Structures are given as structure tokens and as C-alpha cells.
Short mmCIF file of C-alpha atoms and ligand atoms in Angstrom, two decimals:
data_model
loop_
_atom_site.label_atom_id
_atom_site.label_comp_id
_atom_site.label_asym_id
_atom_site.label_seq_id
_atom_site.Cartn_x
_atom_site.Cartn_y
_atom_site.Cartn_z
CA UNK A 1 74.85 5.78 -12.03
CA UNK A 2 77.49 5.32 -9.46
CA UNK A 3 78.85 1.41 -9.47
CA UNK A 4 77.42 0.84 -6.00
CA UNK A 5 74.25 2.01 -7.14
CA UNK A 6 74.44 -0.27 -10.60
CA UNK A 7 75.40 -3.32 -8.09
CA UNK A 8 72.92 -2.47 -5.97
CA UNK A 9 70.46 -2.59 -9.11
CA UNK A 10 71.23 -5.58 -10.25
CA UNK A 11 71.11 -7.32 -6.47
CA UNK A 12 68.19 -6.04 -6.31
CA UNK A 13 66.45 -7.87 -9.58
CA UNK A 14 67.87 -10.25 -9.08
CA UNK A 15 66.07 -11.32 -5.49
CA UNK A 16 63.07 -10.10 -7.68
CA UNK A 17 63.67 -12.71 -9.99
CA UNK A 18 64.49 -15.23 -7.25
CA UNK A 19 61.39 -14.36 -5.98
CA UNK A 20 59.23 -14.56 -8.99
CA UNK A 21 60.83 -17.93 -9.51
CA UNK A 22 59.90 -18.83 -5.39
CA UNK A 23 56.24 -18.21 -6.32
CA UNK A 24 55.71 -19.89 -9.55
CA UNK A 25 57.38 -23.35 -7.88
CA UNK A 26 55.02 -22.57 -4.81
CA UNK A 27 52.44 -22.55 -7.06
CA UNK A 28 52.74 -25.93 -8.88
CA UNK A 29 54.62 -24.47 -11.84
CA UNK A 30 58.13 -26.59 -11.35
CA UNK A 31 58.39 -27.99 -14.46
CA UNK A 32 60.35 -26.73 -18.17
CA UNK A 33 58.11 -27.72 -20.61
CA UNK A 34 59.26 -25.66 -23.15
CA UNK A 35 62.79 -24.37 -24.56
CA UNK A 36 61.27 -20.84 -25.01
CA UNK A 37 59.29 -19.01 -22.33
CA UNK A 38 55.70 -17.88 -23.62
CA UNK A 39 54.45 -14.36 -22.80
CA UNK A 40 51.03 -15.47 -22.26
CA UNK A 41 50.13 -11.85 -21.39
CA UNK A 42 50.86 -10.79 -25.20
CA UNK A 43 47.09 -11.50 -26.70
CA UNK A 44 46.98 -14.26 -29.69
CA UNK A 45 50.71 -15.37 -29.07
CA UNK A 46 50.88 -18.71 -29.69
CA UNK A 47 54.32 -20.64 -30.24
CA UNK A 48 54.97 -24.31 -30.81
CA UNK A 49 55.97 -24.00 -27.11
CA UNK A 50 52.27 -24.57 -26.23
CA UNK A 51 52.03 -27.84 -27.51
CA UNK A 52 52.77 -29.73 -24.83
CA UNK A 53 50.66 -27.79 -22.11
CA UNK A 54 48.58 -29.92 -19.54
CA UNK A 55 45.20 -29.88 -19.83
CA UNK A 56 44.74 -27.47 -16.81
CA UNK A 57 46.84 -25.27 -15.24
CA UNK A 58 49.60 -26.77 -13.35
CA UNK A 59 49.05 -24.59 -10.52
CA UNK A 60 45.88 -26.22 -9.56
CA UNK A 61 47.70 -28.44 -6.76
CA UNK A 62 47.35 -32.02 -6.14
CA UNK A 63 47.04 -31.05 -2.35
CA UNK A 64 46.00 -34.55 -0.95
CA UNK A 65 43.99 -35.71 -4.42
CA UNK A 66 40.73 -36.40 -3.17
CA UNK A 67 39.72 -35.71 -0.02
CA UNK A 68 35.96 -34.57 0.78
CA UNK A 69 35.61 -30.62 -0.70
CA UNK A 70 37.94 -30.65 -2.66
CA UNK A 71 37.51 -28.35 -6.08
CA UNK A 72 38.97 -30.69 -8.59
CA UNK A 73 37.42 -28.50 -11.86
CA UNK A 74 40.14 -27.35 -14.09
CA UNK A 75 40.65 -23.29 -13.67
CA UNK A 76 41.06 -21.77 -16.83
CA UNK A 77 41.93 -17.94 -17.49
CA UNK A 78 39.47 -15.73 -19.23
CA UNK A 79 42.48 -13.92 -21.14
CA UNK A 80 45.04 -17.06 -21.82
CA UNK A 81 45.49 -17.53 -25.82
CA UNK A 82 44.38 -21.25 -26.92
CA UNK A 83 47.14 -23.94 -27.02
CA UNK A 84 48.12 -25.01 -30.12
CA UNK A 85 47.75 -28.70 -30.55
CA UNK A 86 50.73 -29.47 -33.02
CA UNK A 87 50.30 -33.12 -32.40
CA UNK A 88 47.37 -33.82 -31.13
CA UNK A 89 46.99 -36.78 -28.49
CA UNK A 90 45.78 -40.03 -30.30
CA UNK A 91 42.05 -41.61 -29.28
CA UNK A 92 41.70 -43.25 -26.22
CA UNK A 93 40.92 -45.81 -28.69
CA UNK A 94 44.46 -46.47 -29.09
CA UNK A 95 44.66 -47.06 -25.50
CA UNK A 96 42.09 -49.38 -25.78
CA UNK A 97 43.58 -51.17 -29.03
CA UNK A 98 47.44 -51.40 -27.38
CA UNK A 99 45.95 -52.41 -23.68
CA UNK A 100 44.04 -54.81 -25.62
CA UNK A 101 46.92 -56.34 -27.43
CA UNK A 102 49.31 -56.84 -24.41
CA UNK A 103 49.27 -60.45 -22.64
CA UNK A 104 52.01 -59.92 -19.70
CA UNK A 105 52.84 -57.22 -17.16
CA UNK A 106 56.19 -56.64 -19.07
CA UNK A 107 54.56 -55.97 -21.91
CA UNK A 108 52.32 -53.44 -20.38
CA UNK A 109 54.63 -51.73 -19.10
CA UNK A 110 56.62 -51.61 -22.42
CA UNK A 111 53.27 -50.50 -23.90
CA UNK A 112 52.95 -47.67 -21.81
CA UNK A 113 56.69 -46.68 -22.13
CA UNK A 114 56.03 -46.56 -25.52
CA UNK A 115 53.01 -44.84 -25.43
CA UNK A 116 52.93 -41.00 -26.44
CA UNK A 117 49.64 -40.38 -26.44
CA UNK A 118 49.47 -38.76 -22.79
CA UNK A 119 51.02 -35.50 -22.29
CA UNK A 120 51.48 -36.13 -18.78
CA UNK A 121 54.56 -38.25 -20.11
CA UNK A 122 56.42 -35.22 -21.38
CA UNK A 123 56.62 -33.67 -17.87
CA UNK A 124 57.54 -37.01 -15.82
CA UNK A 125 60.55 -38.20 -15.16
CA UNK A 126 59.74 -41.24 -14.82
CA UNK A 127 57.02 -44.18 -15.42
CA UNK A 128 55.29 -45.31 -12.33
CA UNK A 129 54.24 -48.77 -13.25
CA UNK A 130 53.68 -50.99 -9.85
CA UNK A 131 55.52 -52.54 -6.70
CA UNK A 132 55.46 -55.40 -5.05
CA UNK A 133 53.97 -58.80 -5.73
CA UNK A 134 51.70 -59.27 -8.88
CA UNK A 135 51.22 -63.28 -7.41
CA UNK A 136 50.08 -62.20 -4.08
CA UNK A 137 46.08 -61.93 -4.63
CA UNK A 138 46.30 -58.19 -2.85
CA UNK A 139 46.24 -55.04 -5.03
CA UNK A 140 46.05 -51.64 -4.21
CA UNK A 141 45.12 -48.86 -6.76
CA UNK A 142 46.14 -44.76 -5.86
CA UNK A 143 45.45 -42.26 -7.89
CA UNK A 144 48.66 -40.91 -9.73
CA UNK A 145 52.53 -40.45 -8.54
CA UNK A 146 53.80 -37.64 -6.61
CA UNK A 147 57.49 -36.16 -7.05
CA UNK A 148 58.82 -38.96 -5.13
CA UNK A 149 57.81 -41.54 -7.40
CA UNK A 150 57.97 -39.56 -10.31
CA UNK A 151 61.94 -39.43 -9.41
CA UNK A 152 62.27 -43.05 -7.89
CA UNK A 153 59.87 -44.52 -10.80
CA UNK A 154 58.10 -46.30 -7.71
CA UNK A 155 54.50 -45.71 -6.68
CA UNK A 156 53.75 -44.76 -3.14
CA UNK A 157 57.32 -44.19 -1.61
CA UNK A 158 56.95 -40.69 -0.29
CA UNK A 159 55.37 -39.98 2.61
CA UNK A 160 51.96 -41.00 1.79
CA UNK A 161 53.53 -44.35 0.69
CA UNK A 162 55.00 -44.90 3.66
CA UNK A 163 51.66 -44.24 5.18
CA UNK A 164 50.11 -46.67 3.19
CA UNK A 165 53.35 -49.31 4.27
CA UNK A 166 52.18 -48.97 8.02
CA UNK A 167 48.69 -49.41 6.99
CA UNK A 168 49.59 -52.71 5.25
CA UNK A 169 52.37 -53.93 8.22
CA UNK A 170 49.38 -53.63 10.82
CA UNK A 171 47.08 -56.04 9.02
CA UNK A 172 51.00 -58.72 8.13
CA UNK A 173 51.45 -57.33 4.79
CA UNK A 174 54.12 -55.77 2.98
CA UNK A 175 55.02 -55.10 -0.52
CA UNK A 176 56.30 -58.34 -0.98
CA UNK A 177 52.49 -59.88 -0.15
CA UNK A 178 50.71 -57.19 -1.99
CA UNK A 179 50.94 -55.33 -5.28
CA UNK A 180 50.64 -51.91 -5.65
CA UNK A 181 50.06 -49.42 -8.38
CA UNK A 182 48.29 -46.30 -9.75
CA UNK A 183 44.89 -45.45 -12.05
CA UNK A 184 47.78 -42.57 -13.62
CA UNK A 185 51.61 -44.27 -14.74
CA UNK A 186 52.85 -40.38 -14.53
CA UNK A 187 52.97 -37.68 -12.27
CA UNK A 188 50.84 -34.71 -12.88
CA UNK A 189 52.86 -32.15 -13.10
CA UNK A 190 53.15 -29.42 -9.48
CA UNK A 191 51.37 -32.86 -8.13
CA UNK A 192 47.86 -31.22 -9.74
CA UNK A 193 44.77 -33.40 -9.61
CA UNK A 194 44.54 -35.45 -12.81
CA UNK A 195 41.63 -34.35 -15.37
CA UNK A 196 39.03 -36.20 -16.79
CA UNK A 197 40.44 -36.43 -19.95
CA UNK A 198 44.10 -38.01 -18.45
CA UNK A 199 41.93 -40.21 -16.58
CA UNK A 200 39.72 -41.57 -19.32
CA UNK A 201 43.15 -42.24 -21.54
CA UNK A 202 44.78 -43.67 -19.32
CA UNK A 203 42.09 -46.26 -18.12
CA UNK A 204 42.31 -48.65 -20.44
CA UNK A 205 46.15 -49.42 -19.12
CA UNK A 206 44.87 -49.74 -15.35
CA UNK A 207 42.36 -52.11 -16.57
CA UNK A 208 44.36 -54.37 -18.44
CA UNK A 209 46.72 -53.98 -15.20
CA UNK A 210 44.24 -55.65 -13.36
CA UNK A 211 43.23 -57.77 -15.81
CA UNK A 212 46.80 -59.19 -16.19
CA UNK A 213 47.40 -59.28 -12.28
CA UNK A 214 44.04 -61.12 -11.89
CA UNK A 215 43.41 -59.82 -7.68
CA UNK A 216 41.74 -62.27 -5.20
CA UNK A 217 41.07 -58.28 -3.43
CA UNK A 218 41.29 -54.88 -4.17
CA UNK A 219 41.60 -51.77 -2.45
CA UNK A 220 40.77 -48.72 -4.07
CA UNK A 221 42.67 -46.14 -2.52
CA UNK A 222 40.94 -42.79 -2.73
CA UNK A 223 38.17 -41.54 -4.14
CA UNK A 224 39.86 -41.28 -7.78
CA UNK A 225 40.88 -44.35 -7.77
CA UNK A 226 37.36 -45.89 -6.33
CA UNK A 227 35.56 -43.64 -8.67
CA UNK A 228 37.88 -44.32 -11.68
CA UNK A 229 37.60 -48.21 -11.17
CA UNK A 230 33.64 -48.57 -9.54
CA UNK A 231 32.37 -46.22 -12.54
CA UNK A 232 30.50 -44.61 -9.48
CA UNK A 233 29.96 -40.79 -8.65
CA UNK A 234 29.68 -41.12 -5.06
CA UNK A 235 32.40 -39.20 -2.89
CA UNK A 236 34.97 -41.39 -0.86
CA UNK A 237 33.33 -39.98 2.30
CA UNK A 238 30.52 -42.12 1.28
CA UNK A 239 31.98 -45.02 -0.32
CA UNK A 240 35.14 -46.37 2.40
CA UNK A 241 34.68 -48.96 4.12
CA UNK A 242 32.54 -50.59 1.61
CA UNK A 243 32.89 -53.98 -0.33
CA UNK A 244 32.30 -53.06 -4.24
CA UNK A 245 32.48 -55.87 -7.30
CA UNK A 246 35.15 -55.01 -9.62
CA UNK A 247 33.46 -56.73 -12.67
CA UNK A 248 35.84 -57.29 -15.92
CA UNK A 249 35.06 -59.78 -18.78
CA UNK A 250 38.54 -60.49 -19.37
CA UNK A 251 38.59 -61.84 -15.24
CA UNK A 252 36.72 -65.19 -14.36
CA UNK A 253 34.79 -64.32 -11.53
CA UNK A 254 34.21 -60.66 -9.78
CA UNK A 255 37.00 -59.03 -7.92
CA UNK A 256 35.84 -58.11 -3.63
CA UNK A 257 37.21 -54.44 -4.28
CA UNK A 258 37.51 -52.27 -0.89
CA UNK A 259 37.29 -48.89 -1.10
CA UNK A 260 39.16 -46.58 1.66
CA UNK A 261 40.61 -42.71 2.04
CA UNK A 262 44.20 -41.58 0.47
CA UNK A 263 46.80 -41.94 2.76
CA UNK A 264 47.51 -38.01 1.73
CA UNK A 265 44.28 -37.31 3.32
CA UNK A 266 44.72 -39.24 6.43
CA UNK A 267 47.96 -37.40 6.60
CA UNK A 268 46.03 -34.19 7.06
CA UNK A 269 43.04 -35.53 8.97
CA UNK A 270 44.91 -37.52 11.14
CA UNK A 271 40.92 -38.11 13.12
CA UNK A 272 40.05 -40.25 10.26
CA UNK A 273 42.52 -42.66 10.81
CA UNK A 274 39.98 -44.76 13.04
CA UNK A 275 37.80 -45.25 9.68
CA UNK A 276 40.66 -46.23 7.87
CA UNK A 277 41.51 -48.57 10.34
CA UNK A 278 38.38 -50.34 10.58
CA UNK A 279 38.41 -50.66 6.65
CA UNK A 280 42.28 -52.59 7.06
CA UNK A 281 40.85 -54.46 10.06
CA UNK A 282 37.93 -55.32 7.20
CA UNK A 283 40.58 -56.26 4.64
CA UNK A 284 42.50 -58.35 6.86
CA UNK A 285 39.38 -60.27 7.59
CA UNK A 286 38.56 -60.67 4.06
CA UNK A 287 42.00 -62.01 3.38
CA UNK A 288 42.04 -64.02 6.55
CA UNK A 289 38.24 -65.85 5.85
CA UNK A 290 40.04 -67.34 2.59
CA UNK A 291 39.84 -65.17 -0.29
CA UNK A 292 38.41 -67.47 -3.47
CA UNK A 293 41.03 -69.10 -5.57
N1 URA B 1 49.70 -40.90 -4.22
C1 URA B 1 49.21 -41.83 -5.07
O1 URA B 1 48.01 -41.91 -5.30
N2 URA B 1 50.08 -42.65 -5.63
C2 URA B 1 51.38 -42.63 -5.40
O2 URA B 1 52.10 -43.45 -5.97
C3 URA B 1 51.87 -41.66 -4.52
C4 URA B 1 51.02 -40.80 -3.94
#
């Protein structure tokens, strides 16, 4: 072969590769998670490389977490060899039994830096614990971090968050008169939906969260989140605007919990905007009638 036509050649896989590479960070797939790449097309392979998968596929996207019809059940391929769980996760009962143990916010959060029982931790960058003001009696709950907060270790500072920021300045709040924070402390990896199973583990931390920040109000932003927290199965579409209980025997008295949509939805149906409104407006009376000391 001539050495234009070698050149050429090698231009040419390489824009295949470039490609290839395009469409598997389109797809969710932007994360190393292994040193070795796994040829999952080779039948049986299974190297320790597998060990830390997610539960689902990472290129089930996260595309605005839980907006009304959205298919949130993990896709699994018919042909894709079994991960090999070379250390398997511990019981959410040692969740439970370290969320238990911790008394202060600090402490919780040096829990769950500590804690390596959620694979989710392996692909973040960072841990999303909470902003703002624990004192302030207003909390607000998401769902998990995106890549902005993954990188800035900050929940709700992308452009959701700064959704969410205008939502709170229209009703005279800010993040230094409310708290904020997420049911997940890590991003999902390619910003996929969180499964059951990450959700169940990680409860016991966003409990004790709340527990420890003691809320005169709640919001529950999202239907993960209002789920998650209500123990309810009803969609958001059906649940905003309403005033829950957010019962906990570790709190003195129930918590008013609001539940409202995801700023990541109202980002893409910009027409619901009005509801969420009305639920702030409903907040901000809440607050303003004296919320109980
Ligand atoms: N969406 C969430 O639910 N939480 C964040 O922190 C960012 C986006």
C-alpha cells in the first residue's frame, strides 16, 4: 500500500474510533470504570473488571428523572454475561446500623464518605452531601446529582439548580434560608435514573439527614424524591401541590412535607411552570402563617 493510502487508512479509523467514542458518551457511557475494556460480545467472559458495574446499564439516561411517562425499569441485554460480584455491596442493614450511629451532620457526612457499600461511589467524583442552611426550618430533597454537582460536590448548581434558585428567590428565599440536598449523595453515572436497589441503600442516610436537620417544611422535589420519602406509589403528576406528613420517630412532631415537579422537568415543560408556581406560592404561605417551632 502506497503511504498516502496507509495515511489515509489510519485517518480514516481513526474518525471511526472518534466516532464510536461520540456515541457511547451520547449514550450515557462517560465513565472508566475499569482499567481493562470488557468484550462483552465474547459469551461467558467475565473479568474482575465487572465488579464494579451499575446495577443497570448506564445508558439508560437520567433525562429529567421523573417526569410523568417516563420508563424508569432497568434494560438489561438478553446476551450480556453476568457481573461478577467480587465484593459484594454490604446490607442495607449497614446503612441502617452507621445512619443509626451518627448524631451530627458532620458526622453523616463522614459516614457516607466512608461508606463503600454503594457502587454509585466508584463512578462519582464527588459526594453531594447538602447546601445551604441546616438552621433555617426549609429543606428541599431532589433526587440524585447531575455532572455538575458530581464535579462541584454541590447539589443543584447546574441548570436545574439554578432553576430551583429562582423558584426559591420568588417566594424571599435563598440558600442561605433553606437547606438543600438529595435522596442519592452520588451521581448516577451518564446522569441514569437511580434503581431501586441504590435507592433503598441509600435511604437510611437521607433519613437520618432529616432526622439530624429536624425541618419546620419540606419540599419533596420530584417524584423520586416524594415517592422515596412519602413511601407512596402515586406519580408526581398526582401528588404536587399536595401537603404530605413526613412522620419519623426519631423527630418530635410530623414534618408539613410539600411535594412539587423537578426543576429538570419544568425545564422541558416549561407549561407546567404555573403548577409549580402555585405549589411555591403554597410554600411561601406555609412558611409565612408561622411554621410550628
Ligand atoms: N437534580 C437533582 O435531583 N439534584 C441535583 O442536585 C441536581 C439535579
Amino acid at each position: 500500500m502506497a503511504s498516502s493510502d496507509t495515511e489515509r487508512q489510519r485517518q480514516s479509523d481513526r474518525s471511526a474510533l472518534m466516532a464510536a467514542l461520540a456515541w457511547q458518551v451520547a449514550a450515557g457511557a462517560d465513565e472508566a470504570i475499569g482499567e481493562t475494556p470488557v468484550d462483552r460480545f465474547v459469551r461467558g467472559q467475565t473479568t474482575a473488571a465487572t465488579s464494579v458495574q451499575p446495577a443497570v446499564s448506564p445508558t439508560a439516561p437520567r433525562t429529567g428523572f421523573d417526569e410523568p411517562g417516563r420508563d424508569s425499569s432497568p434494560g438489561s441485554a438478553p446476551d450480556m454475561p453476568a457481573p461478577v460480584a467480587v465484593a459484594p455491596a454490604p446490607p442495607a442493614a449497614d446503612a441502617h446500623r452507621i445512619a443509626g450511629a451518627v448524631a451530627t451532620l458532620a458526622e453523616l457526612r463522614a459516614a457516607l464518605a466512608a461508606f463503600e457499600g454503594c457502587a454509585l461511589k466508584q463512578t462519582a467524583t464527588n459526594l453531594v452531601f447538602g447546601d445551604g442552611s441546616p438552621a433555617s426550618g426549609l429543606m428541599l430533597v431532589g433526587e440524585a446529582p447531575g455532572a455538575d454537582e458530581d464535579r462541584q460536590g454541590l447539589p443543584f448548581v447546574g441548570v436545574s439548580g439554578q432553576l430551583l434558585d429562582r423558584m426559591l428567590a420568588a417566594i424571599g428565599r435563598d440558600r442561605g434560608s433553606a437547606y438543600i440536598t438529595n435522596i442519592l449523595p452520588w451521581r448516577p453515572p451518564g446522569n441514569r435514573q437511580p434503581t431501586p436497589a441504590e435507592i433503598a441503600l441509600c435511604l437510611p442516610f437521607i433519613q437520618r439527614h432529616i432526622e439530624l436537620v429536624a425541618p419546620k417544611v419540606l419540599v419533596l422535589v420530584g417524584g423520586t424524591s416524594a415517592k422515596t420519602l412519602l413511601g407512596r406509589n402515586e406519580g408526581i403528576m398526582r401528588m404536587r401541590g399536595r401537603w404530605f406528613e413526613y412522620v419519623s420517630p426519631a423527630l418530635p412532631r410530623p414534618v408539613p412535607a410539600l411535594a412539587t415537579f423537578h426543576p429538570a422537568y419544568l425545564l422541558r415543560a416549561p407549561a407546567q411552570k404555573r403548577e409549580a408556581w402555585r405549589d411555591f406560592l403554597s410554600l411561601k404561605r406555609k412558611i409565612e402563617s408561622g411554621m410550628p417551632d
